JSON list of C-alpha atoms and ligand atoms in Angstrom, two decimals:
[
{"chain": "A", "resi": 1, "resn": "MET", "atom": "CA", "xyz": [12.14, 42.52, 40.93]},
{"chain": "A", "resi": 2, "resn": "ALA", "atom": "CA", "xyz": [13.86, 42.45, 44.28]},
{"chain": "A", "resi": 3, "resn": "PHE", "atom": "CA", "xyz": [12.46, 44.13, 47.32]},
{"chain": "A", "resi": 4, "resn": "MET", "atom": "CA", "xyz": [13.48, 44.19, 50.87]},
{"chain": "A", "resi": 5, "resn": "CYS", "atom": "CA", "xyz": [11.15, 42.33, 53.16]},
{"chain": "A", "resi": 6, "resn": "ALA", "atom": "CA", "xyz": [11.24, 41.08, 56.70]},
{"chain": "A", "resi": 7, "resn": "ALA", "atom": "CA", "xyz": [12.42, 37.49, 56.91]},
{"chain": "A", "resi": 8, "resn": "GLY", "atom": "CA", "xyz": [9.56, 35.03, 56.88]},
{"chain": "A", "resi": 9, "resn": "LYS", "atom": "CA", "xyz": [7.09, 37.74, 55.96]},
{"chain": "A", "resi": 10, "resn": "HIS", "atom": "CA", "xyz": [6.32, 37.75, 52.33]},
{"chain": "A", "resi": 11, "resn": "ARG", "atom": "CA", "xyz": [4.52, 40.87, 51.42]},
{"chain": "A", "resi": 12, "resn": "ARG", "atom": "CA", "xyz": [3.53, 42.39, 48.18]},
{"chain": "A", "resi": 13, "resn": "ALA", "atom": "CA", "xyz": [5.33, 45.68, 48.53]},
{"chain": "A", "resi": 14, "resn": "SER", "atom": "CA", "xyz": [5.35, 47.12, 45.08]},
{"chain": "A", "resi": 15, "resn": "ARG", "atom": "CA", "xyz": [2.25, 49.30, 45.26]},
{"chain": "A", "resi": 16, "resn": "MET", "atom": "CA", "xyz": [3.08, 50.93, 48.55]},
{"chain": "A", "resi": 17, "resn": "LYS", "atom": "CA", "xyz": [6.71, 51.50, 47.67]},
{"chain": "A", "resi": 18, "resn": "ARG", "atom": "CA", "xyz": [5.83, 52.95, 44.31]},
{"chain": "A", "resi": 19, "resn": "GLY", "atom": "CA", "xyz": [3.28, 55.18, 46.09]},
{"chain": "A", "resi": 20, "resn": "THR", "atom": "CA", "xyz": [5.95, 56.35, 48.47]},
{"chain": "A", "resi": 21, "resn": "VAL", "atom": "CA", "xyz": [8.32, 57.10, 45.65]},
{"chain": "A", "resi": 22, "resn": "ARG", "atom": "CA", "xyz": [5.65, 59.01, 43.79]},
{"chain": "A", "resi": 23, "resn": "ALA", "atom": "CA", "xyz": [4.73, 61.03, 46.91]},
{"chain": "A", "resi": 24, "resn": "ALA", "atom": "CA", "xyz": [8.35, 61.86, 47.53]},
{"chain": "A", "resi": 25, "resn": "GLY", "atom": "CA", "xyz": [8.74, 62.89, 43.89]},
{"chain": "A", "resi": 26, "resn": "VAL", "atom": "CA", "xyz": [5.74, 65.18, 44.13]},
{"chain": "A", "resi": 27, "resn": "ALA", "atom": "CA", "xyz": [7.12, 66.67, 47.28]},
{"chain": "A", "resi": 28, "resn": "ALA", "atom": "CA", "xyz": [10.42, 67.29, 45.54]},
{"chain": "A", "resi": 29, "resn": "LEU", "atom": "CA", "xyz": [8.68, 68.94, 42.60]},
{"chain": "A", "resi": 30, "resn": "THR", "atom": "CA", "xyz": [6.76, 71.23, 44.94]},
{"chain": "A", "resi": 31, "resn": "THR", "atom": "CA", "xyz": [9.79, 72.41, 46.82]},
{"chain": "A", "resi": 32, "resn": "THR", "atom": "CA", "xyz": [12.40, 72.62, 44.11]},
{"chain": "A", "resi": 33, "resn": "GLY", "atom": "CA", "xyz": [10.47, 72.73, 40.79]},
{"chain": "A", "resi": 34, "resn": "VAL", "atom": "CA", "xyz": [13.18, 70.54, 39.24]},
{"chain": "A", "resi": 35, "resn": "ILE", "atom": "CA", "xyz": [11.72, 67.43, 37.64]},
{"chain": "A", "resi": 36, "resn": "GLY", "atom": "CA", "xyz": [15.12, 65.84, 37.03]},
{"chain": "A", "resi": 37, "resn": "THR", "atom": "CA", "xyz": [15.70, 65.19, 40.71]},
{"chain": "A", "resi": 38, "resn": "LEU", "atom": "CA", "xyz": [12.37, 63.49, 41.33]},
{"chain": "A", "resi": 39, "resn": "ALA", "atom": "CA", "xyz": [13.18, 59.87, 42.04]},
{"chain": "A", "resi": 40, "resn": "ALA", "atom": "CA", "xyz": [16.61, 60.18, 43.52]},
{"chain": "A", "resi": 41, "resn": "PRO", "atom": "CA", "xyz": [15.80, 61.12, 47.11]},
{"chain": "A", "resi": 42, "resn": "ALA", "atom": "CA", "xyz": [13.17, 58.42, 47.56]},
{"chain": "A", "resi": 43, "resn": "LEU", "atom": "CA", "xyz": [15.41, 55.69, 46.06]},
{"chain": "A", "resi": 44, "resn": "ALA", "atom": "CA", "xyz": [18.25, 56.82, 48.24]},
{"chain": "A", "resi": 45, "resn": "ALA", "atom": "CA", "xyz": [15.99, 56.23, 51.20]},
{"chain": "A", "resi": 46, "resn": "GLU", "atom": "CA", "xyz": [15.88, 52.48, 50.40]},
{"chain": "A", "resi": 47, "resn": "PRO", "atom": "CA", "xyz": [18.08, 50.81, 53.01]},
{"chain": "A", "resi": 48, "resn": "ALA", "atom": "CA", "xyz": [20.86, 48.45, 51.92]},
{"chain": "A", "resi": 49, "resn": "VAL", "atom": "CA", "xyz": [20.82, 44.76, 52.91]},
{"chain": "A", "resi": 50, "resn": "GLU", "atom": "CA", "xyz": [23.87, 45.12, 55.13]},
{"chain": "A", "resi": 51, "resn": "GLN", "atom": "CA", "xyz": [22.28, 47.90, 57.05]},
{"chain": "A", "resi": 52, "resn": "THR", "atom": "CA", "xyz": [18.87, 46.38, 57.72]},
{"chain": "A", "resi": 53, "resn": "GLY", "atom": "CA", "xyz": [19.50, 42.63, 57.91]},
{"chain": "A", "resi": 54, "resn": "LEU", "atom": "CA", "xyz": [16.42, 42.11, 55.79]},
{"chain": "A", "resi": 55, "resn": "THR", "atom": "CA", "xyz": [16.45, 39.22, 53.36]},
{"chain": "A", "resi": 56, "resn": "PRO", "atom": "CA", "xyz": [15.78, 39.87, 49.68]},
{"chain": "A", "resi": 57, "resn": "VAL", "atom": "CA", "xyz": [12.89, 37.87, 48.27]},
{"chain": "A", "resi": 58, "resn": "ILE", "atom": "CA", "xyz": [11.36, 37.61, 44.88]},
{"chain": "A", "resi": 59, "resn": "THR", "atom": "CA", "xyz": [7.83, 38.77, 44.48]},
{"chain": "A", "resi": 60, "resn": "ILE", "atom": "CA", "xyz": [5.79, 38.50, 41.39]},
{"chain": "A", "resi": 61, "resn": "GLY", "atom": "CA", "xyz": [4.38, 41.66, 39.94]},
{"chain": "A", "resi": 62, "resn": "ASP", "atom": "CA", "xyz": [1.18, 41.78, 37.88]},
{"chain": "A", "resi": 63, "resn": "SER", "atom": "CA", "xyz": [3.06, 42.03, 34.58]},
{"chain": "A", "resi": 64, "resn": "ILE", "atom": "CA", "xyz": [5.21, 39.03, 35.37]},
{"chain": "A", "resi": 65, "resn": "ALA", "atom": "CA", "xyz": [2.15, 37.10, 36.48]},
{"chain": "A", "resi": 66, "resn": "ASP", "atom": "CA", "xyz": [0.57, 38.03, 33.18]},
{"chain": "A", "resi": 67, "resn": "GLU", "atom": "CA", "xyz": [3.71, 37.01, 31.36]},
{"chain": "A", "resi": 68, "resn": "ILE", "atom": "CA", "xyz": [3.76, 33.70, 33.21]},
{"chain": "A", "resi": 69, "resn": "GLY", "atom": "CA", "xyz": [0.11, 33.28, 32.36]},
{"chain": "A", "resi": 70, "resn": "VAL", "atom": "CA", "xyz": [0.94, 33.82, 28.71]},
{"chain": "A", "resi": 71, "resn": "GLN", "atom": "CA", "xyz": [3.88, 31.43, 28.98]},
{"chain": "A", "resi": 72, "resn": "ALA", "atom": "CA", "xyz": [1.68, 28.84, 30.68]},
{"chain": "A", "resi": 73, "resn": "ALA", "atom": "CA", "xyz": [-0.92, 29.26, 27.95]},
{"chain": "A", "resi": 74, "resn": "ALA", "atom": "CA", "xyz": [1.80, 28.90, 25.32]},
{"chain": "A", "resi": 75, "resn": "GLN", "atom": "CA", "xyz": [3.15, 25.81, 27.08]},
{"chain": "A", "resi": 76, "resn": "GLN", "atom": "CA", "xyz": [-0.36, 24.38, 27.33]},
{"chain": "A", "resi": 77, "resn": "GLN", "atom": "CA", "xyz": [-0.89, 25.09, 23.65]},
{"chain": "A", "resi": 78, "resn": "ALA", "atom": "CA", "xyz": [2.43, 23.44, 22.80]},
{"chain": "A", "resi": 79, "resn": "ALA", "atom": "CA", "xyz": [1.46, 20.46, 24.96]},
{"chain": "A", "resi": 80, "resn": "ASP", "atom": "CA", "xyz": [-1.95, 20.31, 23.28]},
{"chain": "A", "resi": 81, "resn": "GLU", "atom": "CA", "xyz": [-0.31, 20.49, 19.88]},
{"chain": "A", "resi": 82, "resn": "ALA", "atom": "CA", "xyz": [2.19, 17.77, 20.83]},
{"chain": "A", "resi": 83, "resn": "GLU", "atom": "CA", "xyz": [-0.71, 15.64, 22.12]},
{"chain": "A", "resi": 84, "resn": "ALA", "atom": "CA", "xyz": [-2.70, 16.24, 18.93]},
{"chain": "A", "resi": 85, "resn": "LYS", "atom": "CA", "xyz": [0.38, 15.44, 16.83]},
{"chain": "A", "resi": 86, "resn": "LYS", "atom": "CA", "xyz": [0.94, 12.23, 18.76]},
{"chain": "A", "resi": 87, "resn": "LYS", "atom": "CA", "xyz": [-2.72, 11.28, 18.39]},
{"chain": "A", "resi": 88, "resn": "ALA", "atom": "CA", "xyz": [-2.51, 11.97, 14.65]},
{"chain": "A", "resi": 89, "resn": "GLU", "atom": "CA", "xyz": [0.64, 9.84, 14.43]},
{"chain": "A", "resi": 90, "resn": "VAL", "atom": "CA", "xyz": [-1.02, 6.99, 16.33]},
{"chain": "A", "resi": 91, "resn": "ALA", "atom": "CA", "xyz": [-4.11, 7.30, 14.12]},
{"chain": "A", "resi": 92, "resn": "ALA", "atom": "CA", "xyz": [-1.93, 7.27, 10.98]},
{"chain": "A", "resi": 93, "resn": "HIS", "atom": "CA", "xyz": [-0.06, 4.24, 12.30]},
{"chain": "A", "resi": 94, "resn": "MET", "atom": "CA", "xyz": [-3.32, 2.41, 13.07]},
{"chain": "A", "resi": 95, "resn": "LYS", "atom": "CA", "xyz": [-4.65, 3.30, 9.63]},
{"chain": "A", "resi": 96, "resn": "ALA", "atom": "CA", "xyz": [-1.48, 1.99, 7.95]},
{"chain": "A", "resi": 97, "resn": "LEU", "atom": "CA", "xyz": [-1.71, -1.16, 10.08]},
{"chain": "A", "resi": 98, "resn": "ALA", "atom": "CA", "xyz": [-5.36, -1.66, 9.12]},
{"chain": "A", "resi": 99, "resn": "GLU", "atom": "CA", "xyz": [-4.46, -1.18, 5.46]},
{"chain": "A", "resi": 100, "resn": "VAL", "atom": "CA", "xyz": [-1.68, -3.76, 5.72]},
{"chain": "A", "resi": 101, "resn": "GLN", "atom": "CA", "xyz": [-4.07, -6.18, 7.41]},
{"chain": "A", "resi": 102, "resn": "GLN", "atom": "CA", "xyz": [-6.74, -5.55, 4.78]},
{"chain": "A", "resi": 103, "resn": "ALA", "atom": "CA", "xyz": [-4.21, -6.08, 1.98]},
{"chain": "A", "resi": 104, "resn": "ARG", "atom": "CA", "xyz": [-3.04, -9.27, 3.68]},
{"chain": "A", "resi": 105, "resn": "ALA", "atom": "CA", "xyz": [-6.65, -10.52, 4.05]},
{"chain": "A", "resi": 106, "resn": "ALA", "atom": "CA", "xyz": [-7.40, -9.66, 0.41]},
{"chain": "A", "resi": 107, "resn": "LYS", "atom": "CA", "xyz": [-4.28, -11.53, -0.68]},
{"chain": "A", "resi": 108, "resn": "ALA", "atom": "CA", "xyz": [-5.30, -14.55, 1.43]},
{"chain": "A", "resi": 109, "resn": "ARG", "atom": "CA", "xyz": [-8.83, -14.44, -0.06]},
{"chain": "A", "resi": 110, "resn": "ALA", "atom": "CA", "xyz": [-7.37, -14.27, -3.57]},
{"chain": "A", "resi": 111, "resn": "ALA", "atom": "CA", "xyz": [-5.04, -17.19, -2.78]},
{"chain": "A", "resi": 112, "resn": "ARG", "atom": "CA", "xyz": [-7.98, -19.25, -1.46]},
{"chain": "A", "resi": 113, "resn": "ALA", "atom": "CA", "xyz": [-10.08, -18.38, -4.52]},
{"chain": "A", "resi": 114, "resn": "GLU", "atom": "CA", "xyz": [-7.17, -19.34, -6.78]},
{"chain": "A", "resi": 115, "resn": "GLU", "atom": "CA", "xyz": [-6.75, -22.62, -4.88]},
{"chain": "A", "resi": 116, "resn": "ARG", "atom": "CA", "xyz": [-10.51, -23.36, -5.19]},
{"chain": "A", "resi": 117, "resn": "ARG", "atom": "CA", "xyz": [-10.32, -22.56, -8.88]},
{"chain": "A", "resi": 118, "resn": "ARG", "atom": "CA", "xyz": [-7.29, -24.84, -9.31]},
{"chain": "A", "resi": 119, "resn": "LEU", "atom": "CA", "xyz": [-8.95, -27.70, -7.40]},
{"chain": "A", "resi": 120, "resn": "ASN", "atom": "CA", "xyz": [-12.16, -27.36, -9.40]},
{"chain": "A", "resi": 121, "resn": "ALA", "atom": "CA", "xyz": [-10.35, -27.15, -12.72]},
{"chain": "A", "resi": 122, "resn": "TYR", "atom": "CA", "xyz": [-9.98, -30.16, -14.98]},
{"chain": "A", "resi": 123, "resn": "VAL", "atom": "CA", "xyz": [-7.12, -31.12, -17.25]},
{"chain": "A", "resi": 124, "resn": "ALA", "atom": "CA", "xyz": [-6.64, -33.68, -20.00]},
{"chain": "A", "resi": 125, "resn": "PRO", "atom": "CA", "xyz": [-5.34, -37.07, -18.75]},
{"chain": "A", "resi": 126, "resn": "ILE", "atom": "CA", "xyz": [-2.49, -36.93, -21.29]},
{"chain": "A", "resi": 127, "resn": "SER", "atom": "CA", "xyz": [-0.94, -33.53, -22.03]},
{"chain": "A", "resi": 128, "resn": "GLY", "atom": "CA", "xyz": [-0.78, -32.49, -25.69]},
{"chain": "A", "resi": 129, "resn": "SER", "atom": "CA", "xyz": [-2.34, -35.68, -26.99]},
{"chain": "A", "resi": 130, "resn": "TYR", "atom": "CA", "xyz": [-5.46, -36.48, -29.05]},
{"chain": "A", "resi": 131, "resn": "VAL", "atom": "CA", "xyz": [-8.28, -39.02, -29.17]},
{"chain": "A", "resi": 132, "resn": "SER", "atom": "CA", "xyz": [-7.20, -41.92, -31.39]},
{"chain": "A", "resi": 133, "resn": "THR", "atom": "CA", "xyz": [-10.36, -44.03, -30.87]},
{"chain": "A", "resi": 134, "resn": "GLY", "atom": "CA", "xyz": [-13.73, -42.40, -30.12]},
{"chain": "A", "resi": 135, "resn": "TYR", "atom": "CA", "xyz": [-16.45, -43.22, -27.63]},
{"chain": "A", "resi": 136, "resn": "GLN", "atom": "CA", "xyz": [-18.85, -46.05, -28.59]},
{"chain": "A", "resi": 137, "resn": "SER", "atom": "CA", "xyz": [-16.91, -46.92, -31.71]},
{"chain": "A", "resi": 138, "resn": "SER", "atom": "CA", "xyz": [-17.36, -50.59, -32.68]},
{"chain": "A", "resi": 139, "resn": "SER", "atom": "CA", "xyz": [-14.68, -53.23, -32.51]},
{"chain": "A", "resi": 140, "resn": "SER", "atom": "CA", "xyz": [-14.47, -56.96, -31.80]},
{"chain": "A", "resi": 141, "resn": "LEU", "atom": "CA", "xyz": [-11.72, -55.97, -29.33]},
{"chain": "A", "resi": 142, "resn": "TRP", "atom": "CA", "xyz": [-14.29, -55.01, -26.70]},
{"chain": "A", "resi": 143, "resn": "SER", "atom": "CA", "xyz": [-16.56, -57.50, -24.96]},
{"chain": "A", "resi": 144, "resn": "SER", "atom": "CA", "xyz": [-19.55, -55.16, -25.24]},
{"chain": "A", "resi": 145, "resn": "GLY", "atom": "CA", "xyz": [-18.80, -54.62, -28.93]},
{"chain": "A", "resi": 146, "resn": "SER", "atom": "CA", "xyz": [-18.76, -50.89, -28.27]},
{"chain": "A", "resi": 147, "resn": "HIS", "atom": "CA", "xyz": [-15.97, -48.70, -26.88]},
{"chain": "A", "resi": 148, "resn": "THR", "atom": "CA", "xyz": [-16.87, -47.67, -23.31]},
{"chain": "A", "resi": 149, "resn": "GLY", "atom": "CA", "xyz": [-14.30, -44.84, -23.25]},
{"chain": "A", "resi": 150, "resn": "ILE", "atom": "CA", "xyz": [-11.88, -42.95, -25.45]},
{"chain": "A", "resi": 151, "resn": "ASP", "atom": "CA", "xyz": [-8.28, -43.80, -26.28]},
{"chain": "A", "resi": 152, "resn": "PHE", "atom": "CA", "xyz": [-5.60, -41.15, -26.06]},
{"chain": "A", "resi": 153, "resn": "HIS", "atom": "CA", "xyz": [-2.57, -41.54, -28.23]},
{"chain": "A", "resi": 154, "resn": "ALA", "atom": "CA", "xyz": [0.37, -42.15, -25.89]},
{"chain": "A", "resi": 155, "resn": "SER", "atom": "CA", "xyz": [3.54, -44.17, -26.11]},
{"chain": "A", "resi": 156, "resn": "THR", "atom": "CA", "xyz": [4.49, -46.40, -23.17]},
{"chain": "A", "resi": 157, "resn": "GLY", "atom": "CA", "xyz": [5.81, -44.41, -20.21]},
{"chain": "A", "resi": 158, "resn": "THR", "atom": "CA", "xyz": [3.86, -41.20, -20.87]},
{"chain": "A", "resi": 159, "resn": "SER", "atom": "CA", "xyz": [2.71, -39.33, -17.75]},
{"chain": "A", "resi": 160, "resn": "VAL", "atom": "CA", "xyz": [-0.99, -39.91, -16.96]},
{"chain": "A", "resi": 161, "resn": "HIS", "atom": "CA", "xyz": [-2.77, -37.22, -14.93]},
{"chain": "A", "resi": 162, "resn": "ALA", "atom": "CA", "xyz": [-5.85, -37.21, -12.73]},
{"chain": "A", "resi": 163, "resn": "VAL", "atom": "CA", "xyz": [-8.27, -35.04, -14.70]},
{"chain": "A", "resi": 164, "resn": "GLY", "atom": "CA", "xyz": [-9.64, -33.40, -11.53]},
{"chain": "A", "resi": 165, "resn": "SER", "atom": "CA", "xyz": [-9.79, -33.56, -7.74]},
{"chain": "A", "resi": 166, "resn": "GLY", "atom": "CA", "xyz": [-10.93, -36.82, -6.21]},
{"chain": "A", "resi": 167, "resn": "THR", "atom": "CA", "xyz": [-10.06, -39.97, -4.29]},
{"chain": "A", "resi": 168, "resn": "VAL", "atom": "CA", "xyz": [-8.58, -43.17, -5.69]},
{"chain": "A", "resi": 169, "resn": "VAL", "atom": "CA", "xyz": [-11.05, -46.06, -5.26]},
{"chain": "A", "resi": 170, "resn": "GLU", "atom": "CA", "xyz": [-9.29, -48.69, -7.41]},
{"chain": "A", "resi": 171, "resn": "ALA", "atom": "CA", "xyz": [-5.63, -49.13, -8.28]},
{"chain": "A", "resi": 172, "resn": "GLY", "atom": "CA", "xyz": [-4.51, -52.50, -9.66]},
{"chain": "A", "resi": 173, "resn": "TRP", "atom": "CA", "xyz": [-5.17, -55.17, -12.20]},
{"chain": "A", "resi": 174, "resn": "GLY", "atom": "CA", "xyz": [-8.41, -54.72, -14.14]},
{"chain": "A", "resi": 175, "resn": "GLY", "atom": "CA", "xyz": [-8.51, -57.71, -16.50]},
{"chain": "A", "resi": 176, "resn": "ALA", "atom": "CA", "xyz": [-9.03, -56.48, -20.09]},
{"chain": "A", "resi": 177, "resn": "TYR", "atom": "CA", "xyz": [-8.15, -52.96, -18.84]},
{"chain": "A", "resi": 178, "resn": "GLY", "atom": "CA", "xyz": [-4.75, -54.17, -17.66]},
{"chain": "A", "resi": 179, "resn": "ASN", "atom": "CA", "xyz": [-3.36, -51.99, -14.86]},
{"chain": "A", "resi": 180, "resn": "GLN", "atom": "CA", "xyz": [-6.09, -49.49, -14.09]},
{"chain": "A", "resi": 181, "resn": "ILE", "atom": "CA", "xyz": [-6.96, -46.66, -11.73]},
{"chain": "A", "resi": 182, "resn": "VAL", "atom": "CA", "xyz": [-10.51, -45.53, -10.85]},
{"chain": "A", "resi": 183, "resn": "ILE", "atom": "CA", "xyz": [-11.00, -42.18, -9.13]},
{"chain": "A", "resi": 184, "resn": "ARG", "atom": "CA", "xyz": [-14.17, -40.98, -7.44]},
{"chain": "A", "resi": 185, "resn": "MET", "atom": "CA", "xyz": [-14.27, -37.31, -8.42]},
{"chain": "A", "resi": 186, "resn": "ASN", "atom": "CA", "xyz": [-15.34, -34.63, -5.96]},
{"chain": "A", "resi": 187, "resn": "ASP", "atom": "CA", "xyz": [-18.54, -34.04, -7.97]},
{"chain": "A", "resi": 188, "resn": "GLY", "atom": "CA", "xyz": [-19.57, -37.68, -7.44]},
{"chain": "A", "resi": 189, "resn": "THR", "atom": "CA", "xyz": [-18.68, -38.95, -10.91]},
{"chain": "A", "resi": 190, "resn": "TYR", "atom": "CA", "xyz": [-15.87, -41.45, -11.64]},
{"chain": "A", "resi": 191, "resn": "THR", "atom": "CA", "xyz": [-12.97, -41.52, -14.07]},
{"chain": "A", "resi": 192, "resn": "GLN", "atom": "CA", "xyz": [-11.03, -44.58, -15.13]},
{"chain": "A", "resi": 193, "resn": "TYR", "atom": "CA", "xyz": [-7.53, -44.90, -16.61]},
{"chain": "A", "resi": 194, "resn": "GLY", "atom": "CA", "xyz": [-6.55, -48.21, -18.27]},
{"chain": "A", "resi": 195, "resn": "HIS", "atom": "CA", "xyz": [-3.66, -50.18, -19.85]},
{"chain": "A", "resi": 196, "resn": "LEU", "atom": "CA", "xyz": [-1.09, -48.47, -17.59]},
{"chain": "A", "resi": 197, "resn": "SER", "atom": "CA", "xyz": [2.50, -49.65, -17.53]},
{"chain": "A", "resi": 198, "resn": "SER", "atom": "CA", "xyz": [2.79, -48.48, -13.93]},
{"chain": "A", "resi": 199, "resn": "ILE", "atom": "CA", "xyz": [0.51, -47.23, -11.14]},
{"chain": "A", "resi": 200, "resn": "GLY", "atom": "CA", "xyz": [1.69, -44.34, -8.93]},
{"chain": "A", "resi": 201, "resn": "VAL", "atom": "CA", "xyz": [-1.19, -44.03, -6.44]},
{"chain": "A", "resi": 202, "resn": "SER", "atom": "CA", "xyz": [-3.01, -46.25, -3.97]},
{"chain": "A", "resi": 203, "resn": "VAL", "atom": "CA", "xyz": [-6.64, -46.67, -2.89]},
{"chain": "A", "resi": 204, "resn": "GLY", "atom": "CA", "xyz": [-7.83, -43.93, -0.55]},
{"chain": "A", "resi": 205, "resn": "GLN", "atom": "CA", "xyz": [-5.32, -41.38, -1.83]},
{"chain": "A", "resi": 206, "resn": "SER", "atom": "CA", "xyz": [-6.56, -37.88, -2.67]},
{"chain": "A", "resi": 207, "resn": "VAL", "atom": "CA", "xyz": [-5.53, -36.41, -5.99]},
{"chain": "A", "resi": 208, "resn": "THR", "atom": "CA", "xyz": [-5.70, -32.92, -7.46]},
{"chain": "A", "resi": 209, "resn": "PRO", "atom": "CA", "xyz": [-6.03, -31.87, -11.11]},
{"chain": "A", "resi": 210, "resn": "GLY", "atom": "CA", "xyz": [-2.92, -32.69, -13.11]},
{"chain": "A", "resi": 211, "resn": "ARG", "atom": "CA", "xyz": [-1.47, -35.01, -10.45]},
{"chain": "A", "resi": 212, "resn": "GLN", "atom": "CA", "xyz": [0.56, -37.77, -12.10]},
{"chain": "A", "resi": 213, "resn": "ILE", "atom": "CA", "xyz": [-1.11, -41.05, -11.14]},
{"chain": "A", "resi": 214, "resn": "GLY", "atom": "CA", "xyz": [0.80, -43.45, -13.36]},
{"chain": "A", "resi": 215, "resn": "LEU", "atom": "CA", "xyz": [2.40, -44.08, -16.76]},
{"chain": "A", "resi": 216, "resn": "SER", "atom": "CA", "xyz": [0.67, -45.16, -19.92]},
{"chain": "A", "resi": 217, "resn": "GLY", "atom": "CA", "xyz": [1.35, -48.58, -21.40]},
{"chain": "A", "resi": 218, "resn": "ALA", "atom": "CA", "xyz": [-0.10, -51.56, -23.21]},
{"chain": "A", "resi": 219, "resn": "THR", "atom": "CA", "xyz": [-1.26, -53.87, -20.41]},
{"chain": "A", "resi": 220, "resn": "GLY", "atom": "CA", "xyz": [-4.54, -55.83, -20.78]},
{"chain": "A", "resi": 221, "resn": "ASN", "atom": "CA", "xyz": [-6.45, -56.31, -23.99]},
{"chain": "A", "resi": 222, "resn": "VAL", "atom": "CA", "xyz": [-4.73, -53.97, -26.44]},
{"chain": "A", "resi": 223, "resn": "THR", "atom": "CA", "xyz": [-3.10, -53.92, -29.84]},
{"chain": "A", "resi": 224, "resn": "GLY", "atom": "CA", "xyz": [-0.62, -51.20, -28.86]},
{"chain": "A", "resi": 225, "resn": "PRO", "atom": "CA", "xyz": [0.22, -48.64, -26.16]},
{"chain": "A", "resi": 226, "resn": "HIS", "atom": "CA", "xyz": [-2.34, -45.89, -25.42]},
{"chain": "A", "resi": 227, "resn": "LEU", "atom": "CA", "xyz": [-4.40, -44.57, -22.51]},
{"chain": "A", "resi": 228, "resn": "HIS", "atom": "CA", "xyz": [-7.96, -45.82, -22.23]},
{"chain": "A", "resi": 229, "resn": "PHE", "atom": "CA", "xyz": [-10.03, -43.21, -20.38]},
{"chain": "A", "resi": 230, "resn": "GLU", "atom": "CA", "xyz": [-13.61, -43.50, -19.14]},
{"chain": "A", "resi": 231, "resn": "ALA", "atom": "CA", "xyz": [-16.05, -41.24, -17.36]},
{"chain": "A", "resi": 232, "resn": "ARG", "atom": "CA", "xyz": [-18.66, -43.06, -15.29]},
{"chain": "A", "resi": 233, "resn": "THR", "atom": "CA", "xyz": [-21.58, -42.50, -12.94]},
{"chain": "A", "resi": 234, "resn": "SER", "atom": "CA", "xyz": [-20.32, -45.34, -10.70]},
{"chain": "A", "resi": 235, "resn": "PRO", "atom": "CA", "xyz": [-17.02, -47.20, -10.22]},
{"chain": "A", "resi": 236, "resn": "GLU", "atom": "CA", "xyz": [-18.43, -50.16, -12.16]},
{"chain": "A", "resi": 237, "resn": "TYR", "atom": "CA", "xyz": [-17.97, -51.17, -15.76]},
{"chain": "A", "resi": 238, "resn": "GLY", "atom": "CA", "xyz": [-21.08, -50.35, -17.81]},
{"chain": "A", "resi": 239, "resn": "SER", "atom": "CA", "xyz": [-21.90, -47.03, -16.10]},
{"chain": "A", "resi": 240, "resn": "ASP", "atom": "CA", "xyz": [-19.90, -45.12, -18.68]},
{"chain": "A", "resi": 241, "resn": "ILE", "atom": "CA", "xyz": [-20.94, -41.72, -20.02]},
{"chain": "A", "resi": 242, "resn": "ASP", "atom": "CA", "xyz": [-19.54, -39.81, -23.00]},
{"chain": "A", "resi": 243, "resn": "PRO", "atom": "CA", "xyz": [-15.99, -38.85, -21.84]},
{"chain": "A", "resi": 244, "resn": "VAL", "atom": "CA", "xyz": [-15.57, -36.14, -24.49]},
{"chain": "A", "resi": 245, "resn": "SER", "atom": "CA", "xyz": [-18.76, -34.37, -23.32]},
{"chain": "A", "resi": 246, "resn": "TYR", "atom": "CA", "xyz": [-17.73, -34.98, -19.71]},
{"chain": "A", "resi": 247, "resn": "LEU", "atom": "CA", "xyz": [-14.33, -33.34, -20.18]},
{"chain": "A", "resi": 248, "resn": "HIS", "atom": "CA", "xyz": [-15.86, -30.57, -22.27]},
{"chain": "A", "resi": 249, "resn": "ALA", "atom": "CA", "xyz": [-18.38, -29.84, -19.50]},
{"chain": "A", "resi": 250, "resn": "HIS", "atom": "CA", "xyz": [-15.37, -29.33, -17.21]},
{"chain": "A", "resi": 251, "resn": "GLY", "atom": "CA", "xyz": [-13.66, -26.98, -19.62]},
{"chain": "A", "resi": 252, "resn": "VAL", "atom": "CA", "xyz": [-11.32, -29.46, -21.27]},
{"chain": "A", "resi": 253, "resn": "ASN", "atom": "CA", "xyz": [-11.43, -29.77, -25.02]},
{"chain": "A", "resi": 254, "resn": "VAL", "atom": "CA", "xyz": [-10.09, -32.99, -26.53]},
{"chain": "B", "resi": 1, "resn": "ZN", "atom": "ZN1", "xyz": [-9.99, -47.82, -25.12]}
]
């Protein structure tokens, strides 16, 4: 709405001008009785810019102010909605991130559990073999007269595995046992592997279940190639325990 106002003087002219127009209209009605001519004389009285030198300014009427208020409210609402949407997006992103991290942690836990399980598991010293001579069987072959371990059928050069996790405490010549390896197991027991054709580990080395530690053979006091295996309570000869029960207690059936 444009009104004519004195330069530098911003006034809210609408009410007064409308009042003037209305008064003029009423006056016109009184004198002429013709409603159609009401506004014309008053509007004609408005001076043109060229004539007065007044500068047109923009004033804000109540309806426009209301409209702006509504627009402002709408803009505020839009801003609030945008803010809420952004917050929801951030929250969703954080939730997804947390889920990824949780899944990653669960996977890591499962991997650690699987690794613990693997390290605690036991395997047979010779894969797919069988016991050819039992524990404590009698023979003049053995100095004690009784077998201190079990023999696994195995031709020379067969892979020999550590039955579980442990540390090598002996690796070398063992007299009647030929080339032998003794491992201190993580549970404090010992396992011994005899008559090897070759030794693949050294003292102090850590081994895990199934780790190849050497190859079977016929070294020492033997009549033919096989693996002599003992379970012991100490690294020394004579501390042997039943190796079949020992392996069975660790989940290995032979
Ligand atoms: Zn034997």
